[in-house]
Structures are given as C-alpha cells and as structure tokens.
Amino acid sequence: MQDIHAIIKRYWGYDSFRPMQEEIIRSVLSGNDTLALLPTGAGKSLCYQVPGLMQDGLCLVVSPLIALMKDQVESLRKKGVTAFSIYSGMKRSEVINTLKVACDSNCRFLYVSPERLETKLFKEYLPALNVTLVAVDEAHCISQWGYDFRPSYLRIADLREELRAVPVLALTASATPIVQDDIATKLQLKQHKIFRQSYARPNLSYSVFAPEAKINKLVEILTNVPGSSIVYCRSRHRCKEIAEQLRSHDINADFYHAGLPTEERNRKQEAWIKNQLRVMVCTNAFGMGIDKPDVRTVVHINMPDCLENYYQEAGRAGRDGKKSYAVLLYQQDEPNTLLEQLQLRFPGIDTVRQVYQAMANYLQLPVGIGEGRNIDFNLGAFCHTFQLSTSVVINVLNVLEQEEYMSFNEQVFLPSRVQFVCNKETLYQFERDYPEHEPLVTLLLRSYEGIFDRPTTIYEKQLAGWLRQDPGDIEKGLVFLHRYLIIHYEPQKDNPQLYLIEPRMPAEAVQVNQASYQKQKQLAELRLRSFIEYTRSENDCRSQFIGAYFGDKELPPCGICDNCRSRANQQPLSPEEFSLIRQRIEERLSAAPLSPKDLLLHIGLPKEKTWQVIEFMQAEKKLLITESGLVCLS
C-alpha cells in the first residue's frame, strides 16, 4: 500500500497535509467511525479521497450539492481517477448505466445525493459496489436541530444494515455541540473518533459596522483593501443594484444569483476566479465548493439569520493564510425585521395546504401521480399566477421538503440527451436524402457508445468544436433529426426543478409534524438571537464568540477583530508606541504632504493611537495643516 504522503504528492502535488487532515485519514484507514469538524477551506474532501485511493473498493460519498458533486467528479477524472455521480434529475436508464459501470469498472468514488440512497434501484446494486468507506459530507444536514436539516439524510443510517463492517466518515464545517451529538446518534457512529479543528482564523479580521449609508461604507472598504472580494446580499435585485453602484465608483464588480442562466453563471464565476473580475456581488447561491484562496474581503451587506451561515460564508476569505477581512454591515432595525421574518418562515398548516393546492393546479397534477418526477417550475410565474408572495411560497416549499412531499432546486442543470430511435435501414436512407446532416449523424454514432440503446448525454459545444461549426447550427441539426424521427433529442434543461418525492395527494391530507416543527422554530429563533448578540457585541472578541458558539471555548482573543482593536486602542500610549508612531509620521511626511485620511492609511498602525500622536504634534506645533495636507515642521 502506498504511503499517504506519496498519494497526496502524486495526485495533488502537495508535500504536506493541512492541520488535522492526516489524523483524520489515519483514523479512517484504521477502520474507525469518524466525525470531522473542519472549518470552511480546511480541505475536507481530501480526508475521504486519500483513504479512497489507498483502499481496494469504492468510496461512497453522500452529498446534497449537485454542483459540488459534479466539480469533484470532474476534478478526480482529470487526475486519472474513475468517479461517477448519481443525483436528482437523472433518468432511470442513466442511473442504471452509472451503477452498472461503477460495479464493473475500477470505480473509486461514487457521489450520491441522499434521496437516491433509499430507492429500490440503488439498494439492488449496493451489494455489488464493494463499498469500503462511506463519507457523509455536510453531515449537519442530518440533524433537525441544525440550520439546514434535510430529511433524506436520515436514510443514510439504513446503509449500516447493509454495510456493517464499513466505516463512516462524517464531515461538517459548522455544527454546534447539540448538532454534533445528533450527527453521531443519527448516523449510528460506533465508538467513533472526533476531530475538531480550532475555529480560530488568525489571519481573518472580523468587523461589524452600522453605517448610515451601506454603499458608501462598502466603497470605502473595497478602496482601502485591494484584492478579490465577495459581497453577499439577501435579494437578487439588490445584487444587481449594488454591482451597478460599485461600477459607478470605478470598482470592477458583477452580480450572481441562482436565477441567472447556467452559462452566464459559469462565465461570471470563471472571470472572478481568474481575477478578471474583482468583486462578485451575490446571494448565498455563490461560493459553495469554489476553491479560491486569495479572497481578501467578504462583506455581508445584509444580516444572515445564523452564525452557521455567516461563519461558512465569511470563511471564504483568506484561505491562503494572508491577512483578510470579514465585514458585516447592518442597520439598527435589521434584527427586528429578521425576527419578524422568522415567524413567516414557519407558515401554518392552512397556508401550506393552500400553496400545495395551487401548485397542483399550476402543474395540472391529478391526485395519485407524479412520484419521482422532476418538473420544470417557474417560481416567479407561479407566484404571479396565483397572486402569492415569493417568500411565502419559498417557506412553504421548505416545509414540504422537510415533510418529504417534494423538493425544489433552483440550480439544476440537466445536460442534453440523444437516442437514435430509427432502424439502420431508415438511417441509411435519411443520410442519402439529406447528406448535409451525415457528418453530425456519424459523429454521434462514433462518439457516444450505446446511443442506439439508451438516452445518452451529449454536449452541443463539444460537437460543434469537433465539426468546427457554431453550437447554434448543431442544435438546429439535432432538432431536424428529432423532427424526422431519426433521434429523440431532449435539449438541456436550465430551469428550476420541482422533484416530487410523494405522489400528489389531496391538499387536506397534507400534514406537518407539529412537535418537531415547533422545536425547529424555537431553535431557529435561538440561532438568530445568538447572531444578533454577535452583531451588537462591542466588548467580546468576535473570534472567541464564534468559537464558543460551536463549542470551542479555549480560543485566546484574536487581537485583530474590531472589538479587540478597539480595546487595544483604549489603552494608554506607551513611550515606545508614541516614539514609533511619531517616527512613522515624520518619515511619511518627509516625502510629501498627505491628508489626515491618507496619512492614517499609510502609517498602518492603530488609528486611534495615531490620532493621539497627530493631535499631540499639532499642539506642539510640530504638524501644520495646509491646503496640500499635513506638513511636518522640524
């Protein structure tokens, strides 16, 4: 067996592991159930990918994030590692084909969305998969006491009945002590090892401001701190608005949200990753799974509703270990607004049934059908048709997902599919009658094995590149072949999808578990009040506050958050500090006069203490304010 250091050198080019990765990997390789609590950016995927590459057999990875699954599979394949994924939206024939290939090939990683685990089809193939490790990503989703509970995660424990000797590795970035205990219970972890990496981020400075004009403060932050930045907003409209305002201040910014077409999202994301775009203004649809270590600032221009979300999103800054900033901008009335909105997040049963009935009418679904179907669902058009508030509908959809009636996914990309539906004689005759389409027919047959037997995923851009044609012409050709019954062509879907977990039922039969529902509501309010306390705190070290929230109560003061800096600045100046600051002022002003603001920026020392020295030097007539700025008098 190769050494774990040889594995990371061979496949990732790394000479060493990040903190705690090696300990987790060795625990897994020893056959232990393991719970790993690693902050955002700590390299969770390596903790199961290295063991997966070192053992014969397959690593089954459970993840709720389709986009992240696809990125991981693509990344592994580029390294020469066989990997597949199965997720909502795939047709039965595609799932069967993937499972067959995974069983018959040297497949090392199979990524599966949690709802796929409970299907009869998956259970049928499970014994032949030779699973040697189960990795549960985003493990906090299994706890109904957490901030992102997903009922389908509860089915993961059923795997233990089938895979009794297979260790489970549960991974999460943000879980409070009560959620950590719930993860271990729900996953039936046996005598498990727990690894908790410190929640301290020594290079990340947390700050909170309540400015009169958020955009002015945002411009100030982005002007003073160069480099790549993310600005999180609560609404899509606000994203576009703020991006336009930043551009009016000559800041290279663009916006991103789940409502944009896939190609546009990909283009913007790629530009930001390559630093062709400096600032991405976005909803929380952006950032998950993106590996960009040089983000210097993450600014939240609206208050999130819990520390779990905030910590994960703010943690996307400074993964390269260099000084970075996580800034929250809020207005004094925001906490009360969020508390009011919290009540709306838990609609009553009458509202749930009303929206459910409206959705059944909109989709024209009779009672008793629809189970397991993905259906295009235009949320905006639905709300407009039935005169419903978007927020109310989204909240009801969350309830229906919690109760396992249906789920809604705004970020679904289902690639195009093609299957030949004619016999060979008909195909030969078609090629003779329409020779201009023969190159496309030939390319399809040569490039996609099994395209006569089952629907096969194709990519129009790839075909266009091979034929040196415009992608639009390829699409027209495929439509022509479809119209003449040569192929069955399903163009790619980029629409939000409603997945029906249960067949449609009468609205009055829809039920909500009230005991669990009320408990979740209480915990959601506690999470929000904890975040409000974080926001309003003027004394606590913010890093210590976050650590204590997640059960890490041994953190020392960070020394770099706004509250730590404020405390330091309130201390009287020592003679050594006074001498250092005065020397820096004299050195800076010896070259040219500077405005007080520019001088403070260039000195790079605590502003309050620098002001004390400036005021002293002015009183002693050692500094003079002129039209050109501050001048140092000898």
XYZ file of C-alpha atoms in Angstrom:
634
model
C 0.000 0.000 0.000
C 1.291 3.450 -0.877
C 2.108 5.890 1.906
C -0.475 8.648 2.383
C 2.212 11.279 1.669
C 3.002 9.595 -1.646
C -0.716 9.727 -2.514
C -1.108 13.471 -1.964
C 2.158 14.130 -3.804
C 1.123 12.000 -6.770
C -2.442 13.226 -7.175
C -2.386 16.763 -5.730
C 1.289 17.721 -5.783
C 1.249 18.539 -2.044
C 4.253 17.895 0.176
C 2.304 18.002 3.433
C -1.206 17.895 4.862
C -3.197 20.747 6.313
C -3.795 20.656 10.076
C -5.682 17.564 11.268
C -6.112 16.024 7.793
C -3.508 13.341 8.434
C -5.009 12.348 11.812
C -8.481 12.009 10.256
C -7.164 9.953 7.342
C -5.293 7.569 9.649
C -8.408 7.163 11.798
C -10.442 6.208 8.718
C -7.757 3.829 7.466
C -7.796 2.151 10.900
C -11.483 1.363 10.330
C -12.882 3.850 12.847
C -16.170 5.694 12.520
C -15.026 9.303 12.493
C -16.612 12.734 12.953
C -14.519 15.554 11.482
C -15.346 19.164 12.302
C -13.243 21.245 9.955
C -13.781 24.935 9.190
C -14.561 26.110 5.676
C -11.486 25.829 3.482
C -9.708 23.272 5.679
C -9.724 20.591 2.961
C -12.494 18.187 3.984
C -12.622 16.324 0.651
C -9.029 15.123 0.985
C -9.979 13.350 4.218
C -12.009 10.778 2.285
C -10.328 10.984 -1.118
C -6.930 9.862 0.188
C -8.338 6.796 2.025
C -10.494 6.076 -1.020
C -7.386 5.945 -3.222
C -5.461 3.783 -0.769
C -8.047 1.023 -0.385
C -9.361 -1.517 -2.849
C -13.016 -0.893 -3.453
C -15.268 2.121 -3.689
C -15.766 5.203 -1.512
C -19.445 6.149 -1.381
C -19.788 9.910 -0.905
C -23.166 11.290 0.177
C -23.612 14.972 -0.676
C -26.651 17.247 -1.096
C -24.925 19.619 -3.504
C -25.232 18.596 -7.145
C -22.874 21.295 -8.433
C -20.230 20.316 -5.889
C -20.585 16.628 -6.782
C -20.034 17.390 -10.449
C -16.970 19.543 -9.676
C -15.467 16.803 -7.510
C -16.085 14.105 -10.132
C -14.571 16.251 -12.873
C -11.547 17.072 -10.696
C -10.917 13.400 -9.884
C -11.251 12.372 -13.515
C -8.645 14.959 -14.507
C -6.314 13.183 -12.082
C -6.984 9.878 -13.805
C -9.315 8.601 -11.067
C -12.567 6.849 -12.029
C -15.514 8.632 -10.390
C -19.255 8.926 -11.048
C -22.250 10.718 -9.551
C -25.960 9.939 -9.183
C -28.356 12.756 -8.339
C -31.924 14.009 -8.673
C -32.988 14.635 -12.243
C -31.207 11.651 -13.801
C -33.401 9.232 -15.700
C -33.744 5.648 -14.526
C -31.793 4.351 -17.536
C -28.918 6.726 -16.779
C -28.847 5.685 -13.127
C -28.796 2.005 -14.118
C -25.979 2.593 -16.585
C -23.941 4.512 -13.992
C -24.444 1.824 -11.355
C -23.501 -0.936 -13.814
C -20.307 0.854 -14.805
C -19.483 1.576 -11.152
C -19.881 -2.137 -10.343
C -17.942 -3.438 -13.340
C -15.115 -0.882 -13.539
C -12.308 0.222 -11.252
C -14.571 2.966 -9.857
C -13.047 4.563 -6.765
C -15.656 7.222 -5.910
C -19.411 7.268 -6.337
C -21.112 10.527 -5.308
C -24.780 10.098 -4.445
C -27.444 12.577 -3.391
C -29.133 11.353 -0.175
C -32.591 10.800 -1.665
C -31.078 8.309 -4.149
C -29.927 6.024 -1.306
C -33.443 4.892 -0.456
C -34.517 3.876 -3.955
C -35.039 0.188 -4.708
C -32.727 0.558 -7.686
C -29.778 1.750 -5.617
C -30.353 -0.904 -2.952
C -30.404 -3.559 -5.676
C -26.905 -2.620 -6.867
C -25.414 -1.768 -3.458
C -24.021 -5.271 -2.652
C -22.049 -5.307 -5.919
C -20.431 -1.898 -5.378
C -17.761 -3.185 -2.939
C -18.043 -0.135 -0.670
C -15.067 0.259 1.697
C -15.847 3.743 3.072
C -18.962 5.904 3.421
C -18.233 9.644 3.529
C -21.110 11.906 4.588
C -20.447 15.480 3.506
C -22.399 18.368 5.058
C -23.252 15.954 7.885
C -25.088 18.655 9.860
C -27.967 18.179 7.387
C -28.935 15.019 9.283
C -29.894 16.959 12.411
C -33.342 18.516 12.646
C -31.888 20.735 15.376
C -29.434 22.298 12.924
C -29.821 25.151 10.463
C -30.022 23.067 7.267
C -31.968 19.897 8.109
C -32.680 17.593 5.158
C -34.935 14.617 5.948
C -33.393 12.479 3.200
C -30.186 12.395 5.270
C -31.965 10.297 7.890
C -31.933 7.374 5.433
C -28.121 7.206 5.474
C -28.189 5.190 8.685
C -30.024 2.420 6.792
C -26.779 1.797 4.910
C -25.264 0.494 8.128
C -27.549 -2.521 7.963
C -26.146 -3.379 4.533
C -22.552 -2.261 5.173
C -21.974 -3.407 8.733
C -18.165 -3.501 8.627
C -17.702 -0.320 6.589
C -16.514 2.792 8.499
C -18.385 6.081 8.197
C -16.664 9.459 7.987
C -18.996 12.384 8.776
C -17.749 15.836 7.767
C -19.079 19.298 8.519
C -17.789 22.832 8.855
C -20.371 24.183 11.259
C -22.115 22.197 13.957
C -22.973 23.283 17.488
C -22.474 20.735 20.324
C -26.146 19.648 20.214
C -25.891 19.067 16.451
C -22.581 17.176 16.838
C -24.254 14.766 19.272
C -27.240 14.402 16.940
C -24.981 13.571 13.976
C -23.330 10.769 15.954
C -26.707 9.395 17.077
C -28.471 9.591 13.702
C -25.529 8.035 11.816
C -25.150 5.340 14.495
C -21.444 6.094 14.822
C -19.842 3.372 16.952
C -17.025 4.254 19.393
C -16.185 6.999 16.981
C -13.207 9.294 16.919
C -13.927 13.045 16.946
C -11.553 15.576 15.402
C -12.266 19.250 15.988
C -10.047 21.782 14.352
C -9.870 25.108 16.130
C -12.366 27.676 14.909
C -9.678 30.341 15.146
C -8.680 32.043 11.895
C -5.565 34.007 12.933
C -5.385 35.870 9.619
C -9.097 36.771 9.396
C -10.273 40.022 10.960
C -13.984 40.146 11.814
C -15.703 43.550 11.971
C -19.265 44.857 12.294
C -20.417 48.335 11.263
C -23.782 50.094 11.335
C -23.204 52.897 8.786
C -25.810 55.429 7.712
C -25.157 54.558 4.058
C -24.033 50.983 3.446
C -22.879 51.596 -0.115
C -20.530 54.381 0.999
C -19.001 52.130 3.644
C -18.712 49.292 1.137
C -16.885 51.533 -1.333
C -14.562 52.665 1.467
C -13.757 49.058 2.416
C -13.099 47.966 -1.167
C -10.993 51.071 -1.797
C -8.835 50.529 1.285
C -8.409 46.767 0.899
C -7.196 45.746 -2.568
C -7.749 42.290 -3.992
C -10.557 39.868 -4.717
C -13.830 40.265 -2.824
C -17.260 38.727 -2.292
C -20.246 40.873 -1.294
C -23.237 38.893 -0.029
C -26.787 40.267 -0.367
C -30.129 38.852 0.663
C -32.043 39.572 -2.577
C -31.303 39.114 -6.263
C -32.472 42.618 -7.128
C -30.109 44.085 -4.544
C -27.180 42.144 -6.031
C -27.598 43.783 -9.414
C -28.233 47.185 -7.877
C -25.100 47.125 -5.711
C -22.910 45.827 -8.544
C -24.048 48.776 -10.688
C -23.340 51.224 -7.849
C -19.839 49.797 -7.391
C -19.128 50.107 -11.101
C -20.181 53.762 -10.904
C -17.317 54.146 -8.380
C -14.883 52.512 -10.864
C -14.819 49.218 -8.949
C -14.778 46.156 -11.223
C -17.874 44.315 -9.998
C -20.586 41.978 -11.311
C -23.553 40.121 -9.783
C -24.521 36.459 -9.425
C -27.613 34.582 -8.261
C -29.406 31.292 -8.902
C -31.887 32.898 -11.303
C -29.257 33.506 -13.980
C -28.785 31.009 -16.836
C -26.113 28.376 -16.204
C -23.781 29.636 -18.935
C -23.943 33.182 -17.565
C -23.272 31.979 -14.012
C -20.331 29.892 -15.199
C -18.895 32.778 -17.212
C -19.076 35.197 -14.304
C -17.693 32.674 -11.838
C -14.771 31.868 -14.144
C -13.953 35.566 -14.617
C -13.910 36.070 -10.840
C -11.742 33.004 -10.200
C -9.221 34.204 -12.807
C -9.199 37.725 -11.249
C -10.600 39.243 -14.441
C -13.429 40.383 -12.166
C -12.537 41.809 -8.770
C -15.822 41.894 -6.832
C -18.689 39.391 -7.009
C -21.948 40.703 -5.546
C -24.118 37.669 -4.915
C -26.683 35.749 -2.941
C -25.568 32.745 -0.907
C -26.001 30.657 -4.085
C -22.388 31.644 -4.803
C -19.249 30.276 -3.206
C -20.021 26.680 -2.238
C -17.222 24.424 -3.437
C -15.255 27.213 -5.110
C -11.550 26.906 -4.356
C -10.175 30.459 -4.494
C -7.631 31.037 -1.726
C -6.802 34.713 -2.373
C -10.120 36.345 -1.415
C -9.180 39.375 0.670
C -12.601 40.564 1.802
C -16.036 39.041 2.339
C -18.666 41.682 3.076
C -22.220 40.898 4.145
C -24.400 43.859 3.283
C -27.401 42.217 4.981
C -27.541 40.276 8.238
C -27.673 36.483 7.823
C -30.032 34.657 10.180
C -27.480 32.470 11.996
C -23.802 32.178 12.836
C -23.544 28.873 10.949
C -24.246 30.580 7.620
C -22.175 33.631 8.470
C -19.129 31.654 9.593
C -19.192 29.478 6.487
C -19.573 32.410 4.084
C -17.132 34.733 5.882
C -14.642 31.864 5.956
C -14.211 32.060 2.198
C -11.809 34.943 2.818
C -8.116 34.387 3.407
C -7.760 30.680 2.759
C -4.194 31.368 1.633
C -3.311 32.409 5.189
C -2.773 36.091 4.350
C -4.467 38.964 6.187
C -8.115 39.172 5.161
C -11.329 40.788 6.344
C -14.866 39.577 7.099
C -17.160 42.577 7.446
C -20.843 42.751 8.365
C -22.802 45.901 7.547
C -26.198 46.258 9.182
C -28.815 48.813 10.117
C -30.270 49.107 13.600
C -33.723 47.873 12.552
C -32.477 44.730 10.760
C -32.515 42.421 13.828
C -36.197 43.189 14.484
C -37.014 42.694 10.802
C -35.313 39.289 10.841
C -37.238 38.277 13.962
C -40.492 39.213 12.209
C -39.466 37.278 9.097
C -38.653 34.265 11.250
C -42.347 33.916 12.110
C -43.152 33.845 8.379
C -40.562 31.102 7.800
C -42.826 28.696 9.679
C -46.231 29.067 7.982
C -49.366 27.498 9.435
C -50.890 24.311 8.057
C -53.669 26.217 6.243
C -51.085 28.239 4.306
C -49.109 25.093 3.496
C -52.212 23.367 2.123
C -53.284 26.449 0.154
C -49.915 26.703 -1.626
C -49.764 22.924 -2.172
C -53.178 23.000 -3.873
C -52.138 25.976 -6.007
C -49.000 24.100 -7.101
C -51.037 21.026 -8.033
C -53.333 23.249 -10.119
C -50.393 25.040 -11.742
C -48.693 21.758 -12.651
C -52.033 20.153 -13.637
C -51.287 17.111 -11.493
C -54.169 14.748 -10.707
C -54.260 13.033 -7.319
C -52.115 9.895 -7.089
C -49.483 10.572 -9.759
C -46.117 12.291 -10.065
C -43.928 10.330 -7.629
C -40.238 10.520 -8.559
C -40.766 13.098 -11.303
C -38.725 16.242 -11.960
C -40.908 19.046 -13.300
C -39.908 22.481 -14.600
C -41.176 25.033 -12.095
C -41.035 28.764 -12.765
C -41.355 30.217 -9.280
C -41.950 33.776 -10.481
C -44.670 32.805 -12.944
C -46.360 30.628 -10.318
C -46.411 33.424 -7.731
C -47.748 35.889 -10.307
C -50.470 33.487 -11.496
C -51.803 32.798 -8.005
C -51.017 36.225 -6.507
C -48.764 34.705 -3.833
C -45.766 36.239 -2.090
C -42.475 34.713 -3.246
C -41.206 34.470 0.327
C -44.390 32.675 1.454
C -44.067 30.130 -1.370
C -40.379 29.518 -0.649
C -41.158 28.987 3.037
C -43.926 26.526 2.190
C -41.576 24.684 -0.192
C -39.099 24.342 2.685
C -41.839 22.839 4.859
C -42.912 20.433 2.102
C -39.290 19.320 1.706
C -38.921 18.849 5.479
C -42.062 16.700 5.461
C -40.784 14.823 2.374
C -43.566 15.693 -0.053
C -41.381 17.440 -2.644
C -38.164 19.407 -3.032
C -37.309 22.496 -5.062
C -33.931 23.112 -6.675
C -33.213 26.399 -8.397
C -29.747 25.356 -9.584
C -30.442 22.362 -11.783
C -28.539 21.704 -14.964
C -29.657 18.616 -16.869
C -27.489 18.144 -19.964
C -28.902 17.322 -23.385
C -29.772 13.705 -24.186
C -29.956 11.890 -27.513
C -31.070 8.387 -28.505
C -31.406 7.017 -32.014
C -34.985 5.771 -32.460
C -34.928 4.592 -36.092
C -33.606 1.337 -37.553
C -30.400 1.209 -39.563
C -32.137 0.999 -42.941
C -34.105 4.180 -42.192
C -30.893 5.872 -41.083
C -29.037 4.947 -44.284
C -31.917 6.259 -46.400
C -32.004 9.514 -44.389
C -28.272 10.055 -44.950
C -28.742 9.578 -48.695
C -31.677 12.028 -48.759
C -30.028 14.634 -46.505
C -26.239 14.336 -46.986
C -25.660 17.674 -45.236
C -26.611 16.013 -41.933
C -24.414 12.941 -42.425
C -21.343 14.394 -40.563
C -23.424 15.049 -37.423
C -25.027 11.570 -37.560
C -21.639 9.905 -37.998
C -20.093 11.924 -35.175
C -22.895 10.998 -32.783
C -22.550 7.299 -33.582
C -18.768 7.297 -33.234
C -18.559 9.449 -30.121
C -21.268 8.047 -27.858
C -21.317 4.333 -27.162
C -24.795 2.903 -26.619
C -26.589 5.863 -28.202
C -28.835 3.397 -30.108
C -29.793 1.589 -26.889
C -30.464 4.326 -24.339
C -30.696 8.117 -23.910
C -27.110 9.380 -23.847
C -25.772 12.665 -22.535
C -24.272 14.834 -25.272
C -22.759 18.326 -25.298
C -23.583 20.594 -28.209
C -20.491 22.763 -27.720
C -18.233 19.723 -27.838
C -19.890 18.509 -31.037
C -19.569 21.991 -32.527
C -15.848 22.015 -31.739
C -15.291 18.653 -33.373
C -17.222 19.658 -36.514
C -15.915 23.249 -36.444
C -19.433 24.612 -36.541
C -21.411 27.070 -34.488
C -23.213 25.474 -31.480
C -26.460 27.020 -32.773
C -26.094 25.089 -36.044
C -25.531 21.849 -34.106
C -28.738 22.463 -32.133
C -30.658 23.101 -35.359
C -29.273 19.865 -36.801
C -30.328 17.886 -33.734
C -33.815 19.401 -33.866
C -34.021 18.446 -37.580
C -33.029 14.841 -36.792
C -35.602 14.781 -33.996
C -38.342 16.105 -36.266
C -37.661 13.376 -38.833
C -37.794 10.683 -36.094
C -34.136 9.746 -36.527
C -33.296 10.601 -32.925
C -35.105 11.578 -29.769
C -33.476 14.845 -28.652
C -34.015 16.376 -25.236
C -32.311 19.797 -25.086
C -30.507 20.685 -21.880
C -32.625 21.950 -19.004
C -31.568 25.025 -17.135
C -34.882 25.581 -15.399
C -35.600 25.288 -11.679
C -36.906 21.810 -10.920
C -39.599 20.567 -8.575
C -38.902 16.983 -7.532
C -41.982 15.047 -6.340
C -40.954 12.712 -3.524
C -44.545 11.534 -2.974
C -47.425 11.281 -5.465
C -49.754 14.269 -5.448
C -52.374 13.955 -2.721
C -55.481 15.958 -1.741
C -54.375 19.186 -0.070
C -56.375 18.403 3.077
C -54.273 15.238 3.511
C -51.003 17.206 3.787
C -49.722 17.030 7.370
C -46.937 18.700 9.364
C -45.292 17.145 12.428
C -46.195 19.930 14.852
C -43.929 18.847 17.734
C -40.841 18.778 15.528
C -41.997 21.912 13.673
C -42.300 23.982 16.866
C -38.954 22.695 18.168
C -37.260 23.731 14.914
C -38.886 27.148 15.172
C -37.608 27.627 18.734
C -34.079 26.623 17.758
C -34.171 28.902 14.692
C -35.070 31.808 16.980
C -32.232 30.907 19.366
C -29.784 30.844 16.442
C -30.999 34.231 15.244
C -30.799 35.774 18.713
C -27.252 34.449 19.094
C -26.308 36.136 15.841
C -27.976 39.375 16.918
C -25.900 39.199 20.095
C -22.763 38.731 17.974
C -23.728 41.726 15.833
C -24.398 44.062 18.756
C -21.454 42.982 20.914
C -18.917 45.758 21.465
C -16.715 44.000 24.024
C -16.347 40.320 23.124
C -13.595 39.148 20.811
C -15.554 38.081 17.734
C -13.354 35.055 17.078
C -13.870 33.890 20.677
C -17.636 34.449 20.357
C -17.807 32.276 17.208
C -15.614 29.571 18.734
C -17.713 29.395 21.913
C -20.910 29.125 19.850
C -19.522 25.991 18.182
C -18.197 24.568 21.459
C -14.577 25.706 21.087
C -14.229 27.659 24.347
C -10.437 27.691 24.634
C -9.678 30.308 21.994
C -7.492 33.247 23.032
C -8.513 36.759 21.918
C -7.691 37.144 18.225
C -6.280 40.657 18.623
C -7.380 41.678 15.117
C -11.192 41.917 15.161
C -12.810 45.326 15.571
C -13.544 44.773 19.277
C -10.004 43.584 20.063
C -8.538 46.541 18.179
C -10.872 48.923 19.980
C -9.765 47.580 23.374
C -6.122 47.878 22.386
C -6.633 51.450 21.227
C -8.228 52.390 24.536
C -5.035 51.515 26.367
C -2.763 54.496 27.123
C 0.118 55.051 24.746
C 3.420 53.683 25.986
C 6.586 55.756 25.350
C 7.714 53.099 22.869
C 4.440 53.279 20.906
C 4.499 57.074 20.903
C 8.062 57.091 19.588
C 7.319 54.538 16.858
C 4.190 56.315 15.595
C 5.891 59.724 15.624
C 8.821 58.309 13.662
C 6.467 56.818 11.060
C 4.612 60.140 10.691
C 7.822 62.076 10.159
C 9.073 59.533 7.621
C 5.837 59.611 5.616
C 5.514 63.385 5.557
C 9.178 63.918 4.647
C 8.382 62.830 1.069
C 5.231 64.928 0.518
C 2.230 66.363 2.404
C -0.660 63.922 2.972
C -4.264 64.364 4.001
C -5.051 63.045 7.509
C -7.001 60.140 5.955
C -4.117 59.153 3.651
C -1.614 59.501 6.472
C -3.621 57.128 8.675
C -3.832 54.671 5.800
C -0.100 54.771 5.058
C 1.029 54.562 8.681
C -0.644 51.173 9.066
C -0.853 51.407 12.882
C -3.934 51.669 15.164
C -5.898 54.711 14.005
C -6.945 55.951 17.449
C -3.388 55.902 18.760
C -2.072 57.507 15.583
C -4.647 60.304 16.045
C -3.388 60.853 19.590
C 0.151 61.397 18.300
C -1.076 63.663 15.458
C -3.027 65.803 17.932
C -0.024 65.999 20.284
C 2.310 67.043 17.439
C -0.196 69.686 16.330
C -0.424 71.057 19.867
C 3.377 71.183 19.990
C 3.336 72.923 16.584
C 5.270 70.053 15.008
C 2.490 69.448 12.457
C 0.751 72.013 10.302
C -2.404 71.609 8.201
C -2.038 73.249 4.780
C -4.078 73.178 1.567
C -1.805 70.355 0.365
C -2.272 68.343 3.550
C -0.312 67.760 6.752
C 3.250 69.102 6.803
C 5.849 68.079 9.357
C 7.776 71.018 10.858
C 11.312 70.385 12.065
